[in-house]
Coordinates of C-alpha atoms and ligand atoms in Angstrom, one line a residue:
M29 CA 79.4 87.1 92.3
Y30 CA 76.7 89.8 92.6
Q31 CA 74.6 87.7 90.4
Q32 CA 75.0 84.6 92.5
L33 CA 73.8 86.5 95.6
I34 CA 70.7 87.4 93.8
N35 CA 70.3 83.8 92.8
K36 CA 70.6 82.5 96.4
K37 CA 69.0 79.1 96.7
W38 CA 68.8 76.7 99.6
W39 CA 70.2 73.9 97.7
K40 CA 73.4 75.9 96.9
E41 CA 74.1 76.3 100.6
K42 CA 73.8 72.6 101.7
V43 CA 76.5 70.1 102.6
V44 CA 75.7 66.7 101.1
Y45 CA 76.6 63.4 102.7
Q46 CA 76.6 60.5 100.4
L47 CA 75.5 57.3 102.1
Y48 CA 76.3 53.9 100.7
P49 CA 73.6 51.9 102.5
R50 CA 75.0 48.4 101.8
S51 CA 78.1 49.2 103.8
F52 CA 76.7 51.6 106.4
K53 CA 75.2 49.5 109.2
D54 CA 73.8 46.0 109.3
T55 CA 71.1 45.4 112.0
N56 CA 69.7 42.0 111.0
G57 CA 72.9 40.0 110.8
D58 CA 73.0 39.2 107.1
G59 CA 76.2 41.1 106.5
I60 CA 74.5 43.7 104.4
G61 CA 73.7 47.3 105.6
D62 CA 70.0 48.1 105.9
L63 CA 67.6 51.0 106.5
K64 CA 67.2 50.1 110.1
G65 CA 71.0 50.6 110.4
V66 CA 70.7 54.1 108.9
I67 CA 67.9 54.8 111.4
E68 CA 70.2 53.6 114.2
K69 CA 72.8 56.1 113.0
L70 CA 70.6 59.1 112.4
D71 CA 72.0 61.0 115.4
Y72 CA 75.5 60.4 114.1
I73 CA 74.6 61.7 110.7
Q74 CA 73.0 64.8 112.4
S75 CA 76.2 65.3 114.5
L76 CA 78.2 65.7 111.3
G77 CA 76.3 68.9 110.5
V78 CA 75.4 67.8 107.0
D79 CA 72.1 69.0 105.6
V80 CA 71.3 66.5 102.8
V81 CA 71.8 62.7 102.5
W82 CA 72.3 61.3 99.0
M83 CA 71.5 57.6 99.3
N84 CA 72.8 55.2 96.7
P85 CA 70.0 53.1 95.2
I86 CA 67.7 51.3 97.6
F87 CA 65.1 50.0 95.2
E88 CA 64.4 46.3 94.5
S89 CA 67.3 44.9 92.5
P90 CA 69.1 41.7 91.8
N91 CA 72.3 43.6 92.6
D92 CA 74.4 42.8 89.6
D93 CA 75.7 46.3 89.9
M94 CA 74.9 46.9 93.6
G95 CA 71.5 48.5 93.1
Y96 CA 72.2 50.3 89.8
D97 CA 70.1 47.6 88.1
I98 CA 66.6 48.2 89.3
S99 CA 63.8 45.6 89.0
D100 CA 61.1 47.6 90.8
Y101 CA 61.3 51.3 91.2
K102 CA 58.5 51.5 93.8
A103 CA 59.7 48.9 96.2
I104 CA 62.6 48.8 98.7
M105 CA 65.3 46.2 98.1
K106 CA 64.5 43.3 100.5
E107 CA 68.0 43.2 101.9
F108 CA 67.6 46.8 102.9
G109 CA 64.2 46.5 104.6
S110 CA 60.7 47.5 103.9
M111 CA 58.7 50.6 102.9
E112 CA 57.8 51.1 106.6
D113 CA 61.5 51.2 107.4
F114 CA 61.9 53.8 104.6
D115 CA 59.1 55.9 105.9
E116 CA 60.6 55.8 109.4
M117 CA 64.0 56.7 108.1
L118 CA 62.7 59.6 106.0
K119 CA 60.8 60.9 109.0
G120 CA 63.9 60.6 111.2
L121 CA 65.9 62.6 108.7
H122 CA 63.3 65.3 108.4
E123 CA 63.0 65.6 112.1
R124 CA 66.7 66.3 112.2
D125 CA 66.3 68.9 109.4
I126 CA 68.2 66.7 107.0
K127 CA 66.9 66.2 103.4
L128 CA 67.0 63.0 101.4
I129 CA 67.8 62.7 97.8
M130 CA 67.5 59.3 96.1
D131 CA 69.6 57.8 93.4
L132 CA 67.5 57.4 90.3
V133 CA 68.8 55.0 87.7
V134 CA 66.7 55.5 84.6
N135 CA 69.2 55.2 81.7
H136 CA 68.7 51.4 82.2
T137 CA 66.8 48.9 84.3
S138 CA 67.6 45.4 85.4
D139 CA 67.0 42.6 82.9
E140 CA 64.7 41.3 85.7
H141 CA 62.5 44.4 85.5
P142 CA 58.9 43.4 84.3
W143 CA 59.3 45.8 81.4
F144 CA 62.3 44.0 80.1
K145 CA 60.8 40.5 80.7
E146 CA 57.9 41.6 78.5
S147 CA 60.1 43.3 76.0
R148 CA 62.1 40.3 75.2
K149 CA 59.1 38.0 74.8
S150 CA 58.1 38.9 71.2
R151 CA 58.8 41.6 68.6
D152 CA 55.3 42.8 68.9
N153 CA 55.1 43.0 72.7
P154 CA 53.7 46.3 73.9
Y155 CA 56.9 46.8 75.9
R156 CA 59.2 46.0 72.9
D157 CA 60.0 49.7 72.3
Y158 CA 60.9 50.3 76.0
Y159 CA 64.4 49.1 75.1
H160 CA 66.8 49.2 72.1
W161 CA 66.6 46.1 69.9
W162 CA 68.4 45.2 66.7
D163 CA 66.9 42.5 64.6
A164 CA 69.5 39.8 63.7
E165 CA 68.3 39.7 60.0
K166 CA 70.0 43.1 59.6
G167 CA 73.3 41.5 60.4
E168 CA 75.4 42.2 63.4
P169 CA 74.8 45.6 64.9
P170 CA 77.5 48.2 64.6
Y171 CA 79.9 47.7 67.5
R172 CA 79.4 49.6 70.7
W173 CA 81.7 49.5 73.6
S174 CA 80.3 48.4 77.0
I175 CA 81.9 49.4 80.2
F176 CA 81.0 46.3 82.2
D177 CA 80.7 43.6 79.6
E178 CA 83.2 40.8 79.7
Q179 CA 83.7 41.1 75.9
S180 CA 83.3 45.0 76.1
N181 CA 80.4 44.6 73.7
A182 CA 77.2 46.6 74.4
W183 CA 75.0 44.3 72.2
K184 CA 73.8 41.1 73.6
Y185 CA 72.1 38.5 71.4
D186 CA 68.8 37.2 72.7
A187 CA 67.7 34.0 71.0
C188 CA 64.1 34.3 72.1
T189 CA 63.4 36.9 69.4
N190 CA 66.5 36.5 67.3
S191 CA 67.6 40.1 68.2
Y192 CA 70.3 42.0 70.0
Y193 CA 69.6 44.4 72.9
F194 CA 71.7 47.3 73.9
H195 CA 73.4 47.7 77.3
I196 CA 76.1 50.3 78.0
F197 CA 76.7 48.7 81.4
S198 CA 76.5 44.9 82.1
E199 CA 74.2 42.6 80.1
K200 CA 71.9 42.6 83.1
Q201 CA 71.4 46.4 82.7
P202 CA 69.6 46.9 79.4
D203 CA 69.2 50.6 78.3
L204 CA 65.8 52.1 78.3
N205 CA 64.6 53.7 75.0
W206 CA 64.0 57.3 75.9
E207 CA 62.8 58.0 72.4
N208 CA 59.6 56.3 73.4
P209 CA 57.3 58.8 75.1
K210 CA 55.8 56.1 77.2
V211 CA 59.1 55.4 78.8
R212 CA 59.5 59.0 79.7
E213 CA 56.0 59.1 81.2
E214 CA 56.8 56.1 83.3
V215 CA 60.0 57.7 84.6
Y216 CA 58.2 60.9 85.5
A217 CA 55.5 58.9 87.3
I218 CA 58.2 57.1 89.3
M219 CA 59.8 60.5 90.2
K220 CA 56.5 61.9 91.4
F221 CA 55.7 58.8 93.4
W222 CA 58.8 59.4 95.5
L223 CA 58.5 63.2 95.7
D224 CA 54.9 62.7 96.8
K225 CA 56.2 60.5 99.5
G226 CA 58.2 63.4 100.7
I227 CA 61.7 62.9 99.5
D228 CA 63.7 66.0 98.6
G229 CA 65.1 65.3 95.2
F230 CA 67.3 63.0 93.0
R231 CA 70.8 62.3 92.0
L232 CA 70.3 61.3 88.4
D233 CA 72.5 58.3 87.4
V234 CA 74.3 58.6 84.0
I235 CA 71.7 61.1 82.9
A236 CA 74.0 62.2 80.0
C237 CA 73.4 58.9 78.3
I238 CA 69.6 58.8 78.1
S239 CA 69.4 60.2 74.5
K240 CA 71.1 58.2 71.9
D241 CA 71.5 58.2 68.1
T242 CA 69.2 55.2 67.7
N243 CA 70.4 54.6 64.1
F244 CA 73.5 53.3 65.8
P245 CA 75.9 54.4 63.0
A246 CA 79.1 52.5 62.6
L247 CA 82.0 54.0 64.6
P248 CA 85.1 55.4 62.8
K249 CA 87.6 52.6 62.8
E250 CA 90.6 54.6 64.1
M251 CA 89.0 55.6 67.4
E252 CA 90.2 54.4 70.8
A253 CA 87.7 52.5 72.9
S254 CA 87.6 55.3 75.5
E255 CA 86.6 57.7 72.7
W256 CA 83.5 55.7 71.7
F257 CA 81.6 56.6 74.8
P258 CA 80.5 60.1 73.5
Y259 CA 78.7 58.3 70.7
Y260 CA 76.0 57.5 73.2
A261 CA 76.3 60.1 75.8
Q262 CA 75.1 63.7 75.3
G263 CA 72.8 62.5 72.5
P264 CA 70.7 64.7 70.2
N265 CA 67.5 64.9 72.4
L266 CA 69.1 65.2 75.8
H267 CA 68.2 68.8 76.4
D268 CA 64.6 68.3 75.2
Y269 CA 64.2 65.4 77.7
L270 CA 65.7 67.3 80.6
Q271 CA 63.4 70.3 79.8
E272 CA 60.5 67.9 79.7
M273 CA 61.5 66.4 83.0
H274 CA 61.7 69.8 84.5
R275 CA 58.3 70.7 83.2
E276 CA 56.6 67.5 84.2
V277 CA 58.4 67.0 87.6
F278 CA 60.9 69.5 89.0
S279 CA 58.8 72.6 88.3
K280 CA 56.1 71.1 90.5
Y281 CA 58.2 70.5 93.7
D282 CA 60.7 72.5 95.8
C283 CA 63.3 69.8 95.3
M284 CA 67.0 69.4 94.6
N285 CA 68.6 67.6 91.7
V286 CA 72.1 66.7 90.6
G287 CA 73.0 64.9 87.4
E288 CA 75.9 62.6 86.8
M289 CA 77.1 64.2 83.6
S290 CA 79.6 62.3 81.5
F291 CA 81.5 64.2 78.8
V292 CA 80.2 67.6 79.8
T293 CA 82.6 70.4 79.1
T294 CA 83.0 73.9 80.5
E295 CA 81.5 75.1 77.1
S296 CA 78.4 73.0 77.3
A297 CA 77.9 73.3 81.1
L298 CA 75.4 76.1 81.2
L299 CA 73.2 74.4 78.7
F300 CA 72.3 72.1 81.5
V301 CA 72.2 74.4 84.5
D302 CA 71.5 78.0 83.4
E303 CA 68.3 78.6 85.4
E304 CA 66.6 80.2 82.5
R305 CA 66.8 77.0 80.5
N306 CA 64.8 75.0 83.0
E307 CA 66.8 71.8 82.9
L308 CA 68.9 70.8 85.9
Q309 CA 70.1 72.6 89.0
S310 CA 73.6 71.1 89.1
F311 CA 75.6 68.2 87.9
Y312 CA 79.0 66.7 88.5
H313 CA 81.7 66.2 86.0
F314 CA 84.8 64.0 86.1
D315 CA 87.6 66.3 84.9
H316 CA 89.6 66.2 88.1
T317 CA 89.2 62.5 88.9
G318 CA 91.9 61.2 86.5
V319 CA 94.5 61.5 89.2
G320 CA 96.2 58.1 89.7
V321 CA 94.4 56.6 86.8
S322 CA 96.1 55.5 83.6
K323 CA 95.3 57.7 80.6
E324 CA 95.5 54.8 78.2
N325 CA 93.1 52.5 80.1
F326 CA 91.2 53.7 83.1
M327 CA 91.0 50.2 84.6
Y328 CA 94.7 50.6 85.5
S329 CA 96.4 52.9 87.9
D330 CA 99.2 55.3 87.2
E331 CA 101.1 56.7 90.1
G332 CA 102.8 59.4 88.1
N333 CA 99.7 60.9 86.7
W334 CA 99.5 63.9 89.1
D335 CA 100.2 67.5 88.2
L336 CA 98.8 69.9 90.7
V337 CA 99.2 72.9 88.5
E338 CA 97.0 71.3 85.8
W339 CA 94.6 70.1 88.5
K340 CA 94.2 73.6 89.9
K341 CA 93.4 74.9 86.4
I342 CA 90.6 72.4 86.1
F343 CA 88.9 73.8 89.3
D344 CA 89.6 77.3 88.2
N345 CA 88.1 76.8 84.8
W346 CA 85.0 75.2 86.3
D347 CA 84.6 77.9 88.9
K348 CA 84.6 80.6 86.1
V349 CA 81.8 78.9 84.3
F350 CA 79.4 79.5 87.2
V351 CA 80.4 83.0 88.2
E352 CA 77.0 84.5 87.1
K353 CA 74.8 81.5 86.2
G354 CA 74.3 77.9 87.2
W355 CA 76.0 76.3 90.1
G356 CA 78.7 73.6 90.6
T357 CA 79.4 70.6 92.8
I358 CA 82.6 69.5 94.4
Y359 CA 83.6 66.1 95.5
L360 CA 86.8 64.0 95.9
G361 CA 85.2 60.6 96.7
N362 CA 82.2 58.5 96.0
H363 CA 81.3 54.9 95.5
D364 CA 82.8 54.8 92.0
M365 CA 86.3 55.9 93.0
S366 CA 89.0 54.7 95.4
R367 CA 89.2 56.5 98.7
M368 CA 89.8 60.2 98.7
V369 CA 92.8 60.1 101.1
S370 CA 94.5 57.4 99.1
R371 CA 93.9 59.0 95.8
F372 CA 94.4 62.7 96.4
G373 CA 96.1 62.8 99.9
N374 CA 98.6 60.4 101.5
D375 CA 97.4 57.3 103.3
S376 CA 100.7 56.6 105.1
E377 CA 100.5 56.6 108.9
A378 CA 102.5 59.8 109.0
F379 CA 100.1 61.8 106.8
R380 CA 96.7 60.1 106.7
T381 CA 95.1 62.3 109.3
L382 CA 96.7 65.5 108.1
S383 CA 95.9 65.0 104.5
A384 CA 92.3 63.9 105.2
K385 CA 91.8 67.2 107.1
M386 CA 93.5 69.1 104.3
L387 CA 91.1 67.6 101.7
H388 CA 88.1 68.4 103.8
T389 CA 89.3 72.0 104.1
F390 CA 89.4 72.0 100.3
I391 CA 86.0 70.5 99.6
L392 CA 84.3 72.7 102.2
S393 CA 85.8 76.0 101.1
M394 CA 85.1 75.9 97.4
R395 CA 82.3 77.8 95.5
A396 CA 80.1 74.8 94.7
T397 CA 77.9 72.4 96.7
P398 CA 80.2 70.0 98.6
Y399 CA 79.6 66.2 98.5
I400 CA 81.3 64.1 101.2
Y401 CA 81.3 60.3 100.8
N402 CA 80.6 58.3 104.0
G403 CA 83.8 57.1 105.7
D404 CA 85.7 60.0 104.4
E405 CA 84.7 62.0 107.5
I406 CA 87.0 59.7 109.4
G407 CA 89.6 59.4 106.6
M408 CA 89.0 55.8 105.6
V409 CA 91.6 54.5 103.1
N410 CA 92.0 52.0 100.3
T411 CA 92.2 48.3 100.9
N412 CA 94.3 47.8 97.7
H413 CA 93.4 44.1 97.4
T414 CA 95.2 42.2 94.7
N415 CA 93.3 38.9 95.1
I416 CA 90.2 38.6 92.9
E417 CA 88.4 36.7 95.7
Y418 CA 88.0 39.9 97.6
Y419 CA 86.1 41.7 94.9
Q420 CA 82.4 42.1 94.6
D421 CA 82.2 44.8 91.9
V422 CA 80.9 43.7 88.5
Y423 CA 83.3 46.2 86.9
T424 CA 86.4 44.6 88.3
I425 CA 85.1 41.0 88.0
N426 CA 83.9 41.2 84.5
Y427 CA 87.0 43.0 83.2
Y428 CA 89.2 40.3 85.0
N429 CA 87.1 37.5 83.4
G430 CA 87.4 39.1 80.0
L431 CA 91.2 39.3 80.3
K432 CA 91.2 35.6 81.5
Q433 CA 89.2 34.5 78.4
K434 CA 91.6 36.3 76.1
G435 CA 94.6 34.7 77.9
E436 CA 95.9 38.1 79.0
D437 CA 97.8 39.0 82.2
C438 CA 95.2 39.0 85.0
E439 CA 97.7 39.4 87.7
A440 CA 99.3 42.5 86.3
F441 CA 95.8 43.9 86.0
L442 CA 95.0 43.2 89.6
Q443 CA 98.2 44.6 90.9
S444 CA 97.5 47.9 89.1
H445 CA 93.8 48.1 89.4
A446 CA 93.9 47.5 93.2
K447 CA 94.7 51.1 93.9
I448 CA 91.7 52.5 91.9
S449 CA 89.0 49.8 92.2
R450 CA 85.6 50.9 93.3
D451 CA 85.5 48.3 96.1
N452 CA 88.1 50.4 97.9
A453 CA 85.4 52.8 98.8
R454 CA 82.7 50.3 99.4
T455 CA 84.1 48.4 102.4
P456 CA 82.0 48.6 105.5
M457 CA 81.9 51.7 107.7
Q458 CA 84.3 51.4 110.6
W459 CA 82.2 52.2 113.6
D460 CA 84.4 50.8 116.4
S461 CA 87.1 48.3 117.3
S462 CA 84.8 45.4 117.9
L463 CA 84.7 42.4 115.5
Q464 CA 83.8 43.5 111.9
A465 CA 84.2 47.2 113.0
G466 CA 80.8 47.2 114.6
F467 CA 79.2 47.1 111.1
T468 CA 77.7 43.6 111.4
N469 CA 77.7 40.7 113.8
S470 CA 78.1 38.2 110.9
N471 CA 80.2 38.0 107.8
P472 CA 80.1 41.3 105.9
W473 CA 79.3 41.2 102.2
L474 CA 82.7 42.9 101.5
A475 CA 85.7 42.5 103.8
V476 CA 86.2 45.2 106.4
H477 CA 89.5 47.0 106.1
S478 CA 92.1 45.5 108.4
N479 CA 92.9 48.9 110.0
Y480 CA 89.5 49.1 111.7
T481 CA 90.8 48.5 115.2
S482 CA 92.5 51.9 115.2
L483 CA 90.7 53.8 112.4
N484 CA 87.1 54.0 113.5
V485 CA 84.3 56.4 114.5
A486 CA 84.4 55.6 118.2
A487 CA 88.2 56.2 118.5
Q488 CA 87.8 59.5 116.7
E489 CA 84.9 60.7 118.9
N490 CA 87.3 60.4 121.8
D491 CA 90.2 62.2 120.1
P492 CA 89.7 66.0 119.8
D493 CA 92.4 66.1 117.1
S494 CA 90.7 63.5 114.9
V495 CA 89.6 63.9 111.3
L496 CA 86.0 63.5 112.4
H497 CA 86.1 66.5 114.8
Y498 CA 87.9 68.6 112.2
F499 CA 85.4 67.7 109.6
R500 CA 82.5 68.8 111.9
K501 CA 84.3 72.1 112.5
M502 CA 84.9 72.7 108.8
V503 CA 81.2 72.0 108.0
Q504 CA 80.1 74.6 110.6
L505 CA 82.6 77.0 109.3
R506 CA 81.2 76.8 105.8
K507 CA 77.6 77.0 107.0
N508 CA 78.3 80.0 109.1
N509 CA 80.1 81.9 106.4
E510 CA 78.3 83.1 103.3
T511 CA 81.7 84.1 101.9
L512 CA 82.7 80.4 101.8
I513 CA 79.5 79.6 99.9
Y514 CA 79.0 82.5 97.5
G515 CA 82.2 84.5 97.7
S516 CA 84.4 84.9 94.6
F517 CA 87.2 82.5 94.0
E518 CA 90.7 83.5 92.9
L519 CA 93.8 81.4 92.7
V520 CA 96.9 82.6 94.4
D521 CA 100.4 81.6 93.3
Q522 CA 98.9 79.6 90.5
S523 CA 102.1 78.0 89.2
N524 CA 103.0 76.6 92.6
A525 CA 103.3 72.8 92.1
Q526 CA 102.8 71.9 95.8
L527 CA 100.3 74.5 97.1
F528 CA 96.7 75.0 96.2
A529 CA 96.0 78.5 97.4
Y530 CA 93.0 80.8 96.7
T531 CA 91.0 83.6 98.1
R532 CA 87.3 83.7 98.8
Q533 CA 85.8 87.2 99.0
L534 CA 82.3 88.7 99.5
N535 CA 81.7 92.3 100.2
N536 CA 84.4 93.3 102.7
E537 CA 85.3 89.9 103.9
Q538 CA 88.1 87.9 102.5
F539 CA 89.6 84.5 103.3
L540 CA 92.8 83.0 102.1
V541 CA 92.9 79.2 101.9
V542 CA 96.3 77.5 101.6
L543 CA 96.6 73.7 101.1
N544 CA 99.8 71.8 100.8
F545 CA 99.2 68.8 98.6
S546 CA 102.7 67.5 99.2
A547 CA 104.7 65.7 101.8
T548 CA 107.4 68.4 102.0
P549 CA 107.3 72.0 103.2
A550 CA 106.3 74.5 100.5
I551 CA 106.7 78.3 100.1
L552 CA 103.8 80.5 99.1
Q553 CA 104.6 83.3 96.7
T554 CA 102.2 86.1 97.6
D555 CA 102.1 89.7 98.8
I556 CA 99.3 88.8 101.2
Q557 CA 100.5 89.3 104.8
V558 CA 100.0 85.6 105.7
D559 CA 102.0 85.5 109.0
S560 CA 100.1 88.3 110.6
S561 CA 96.6 87.2 109.5
P562 CA 94.3 85.4 112.0
I563 CA 93.9 81.7 111.4
I564 CA 90.2 80.6 111.3
I565 CA 91.0 76.9 111.0
S566 CA 94.1 74.7 110.5
N567 CA 95.2 71.1 110.8
Y568 CA 98.5 72.3 112.5
A569 CA 99.0 74.4 115.6
T570 CA 101.6 76.3 113.6
P571 CA 101.0 75.5 109.9
C572 CA 103.4 78.1 108.5
Q573 CA 106.3 80.3 109.3
N574 CA 107.7 82.9 106.9
K575 CA 105.3 81.7 104.2
V576 CA 106.7 78.1 104.4
F577 CA 103.8 75.6 104.9
E578 CA 104.1 72.3 106.6
P579 CA 103.5 69.0 104.7
Y580 CA 99.8 68.6 104.0
A581 CA 99.1 71.8 105.9
A582 CA 95.6 73.3 105.5
V583 CA 94.9 76.8 106.7
I584 CA 92.1 79.4 106.3
Y585 CA 93.2 82.9 107.1
K586 CA 91.0 85.9 107.5
I587 CA 92.6 88.7 105.6
Q588 CA 92.2 92.0 107.4
Ligands
LIG13 C1 77.1 55.4 87.7 C2 77.0 54.9 89.1 O1 77.6 55.8 89.9 C3 77.8 53.5 89.0 O2 78.0 53.0 90.3 C4 77.0 52.6 88.2 O3 77.8 51.4 88.1 C5 76.8 53.1 86.8 N1 76.3 54.5 86.8 C6 75.7 52.3 86.1 O4 74.4 52.6 86.6

């Protein structure tokens, strides 16, 4: 803890708001959110008290994977607006003292990127080595699993040069060859272009995948599909490339970065974020996101997969990693997960508001940089659609098509997948009770949730007990209390299967946070004098009596 205070950094103290521009606010009536829409809502964003906006990709893209397939890294996606709109938005954010981090997708490009168009033309094209190719004379390439491919095959045959190219994601997202120094130079130039424009940093998409064993050895036969992924994440040169990126880019700017880090472990974590190694500032892992997801196949849901004691251990173990070095992140929702309240809370009418507040208390009182996904500040919930017509996500659609081609049970898939699909979190922002929730005046690209007439920003602005107002209070509480940012973290009543309780302590100040993750009252086993301690914030007027906590109660006590 002492060490962390010496290592105080502005980016450790920020609250990050993740903004999905496609679904935020449409101003030109095409049903797709745009940058002018973000500009219109700048005062709202400021009113939340957040300090940083992480914006999902806004670069030119054919949108096979909603912007995660970039065809021009230096242009704004036409549907989102122009570079002038971008400049105005950035200025507006900065005027409100809010930083902007952009989503940089450089493990792969779109197949419509000029580099790939060149690369596929001929085997001796100067851009050939920008991607991974396997000449067909060598026979079929060793199988690699693809997460978005209909056949789950990461190699796509391209007749033009009688070769296969490699794509971990969809066939429209060919992987860049980071072994080629020219590719790395291009990436650093793109990063500098945006930093020179004044942005404040990057979220680095699937950065753990950039280095691969380019011999592509055959995979052991007995492995499960989900185990294949590490064969091309956390590759042999990953740390060299991140150090080079730091040297070439990050060391030259006072900026923020966060990597999306698949397959990182508590043992390997500091290799990425120990300040002395000059790689990244922070990353996010996925260890706690398995709740509600089937262990056998993560395209399916599993209601029974929830063990709070295990879940607490995950956070505790991760907190310990960063006691002296490095720094963590904390999130419960993003554009790749179903809605936070539906997944980790309870989205029934009785508990939606309470559990949303409880989850915000959690995110904003942990020792790590908090990330809040847009819509969660009002407690938006899953749509759970079971009809394929509703879906826009390549992940769901291609998996469904693959099952259909194999003659497998598509309906059973949709029934199960509905609860965890990514489109749950991508439905338009619910601004008010007017048609299409005030998001657009035409047909939205993805259907608005049917509950928008009652669950929306305008209604919550008028309700002092709303999730929105609670969220704002909680953000201020964190920002005004160094203890909630840097203080030590210690679990209380660790084996309690309903309550997540912990202390945060710095110097002489101590808080006790108690969160009931269940729909029934729960008793806290502790010597701490809970009932006589002042309450700093709670989602109930009386959250607890005799150490019995109400369903989904959230309380922060100041321990005297
Ligand atoms: C991770 C992103 O968060 C996800 O939305 C995207 O589909 C994949 N990376 C591929 O870029």
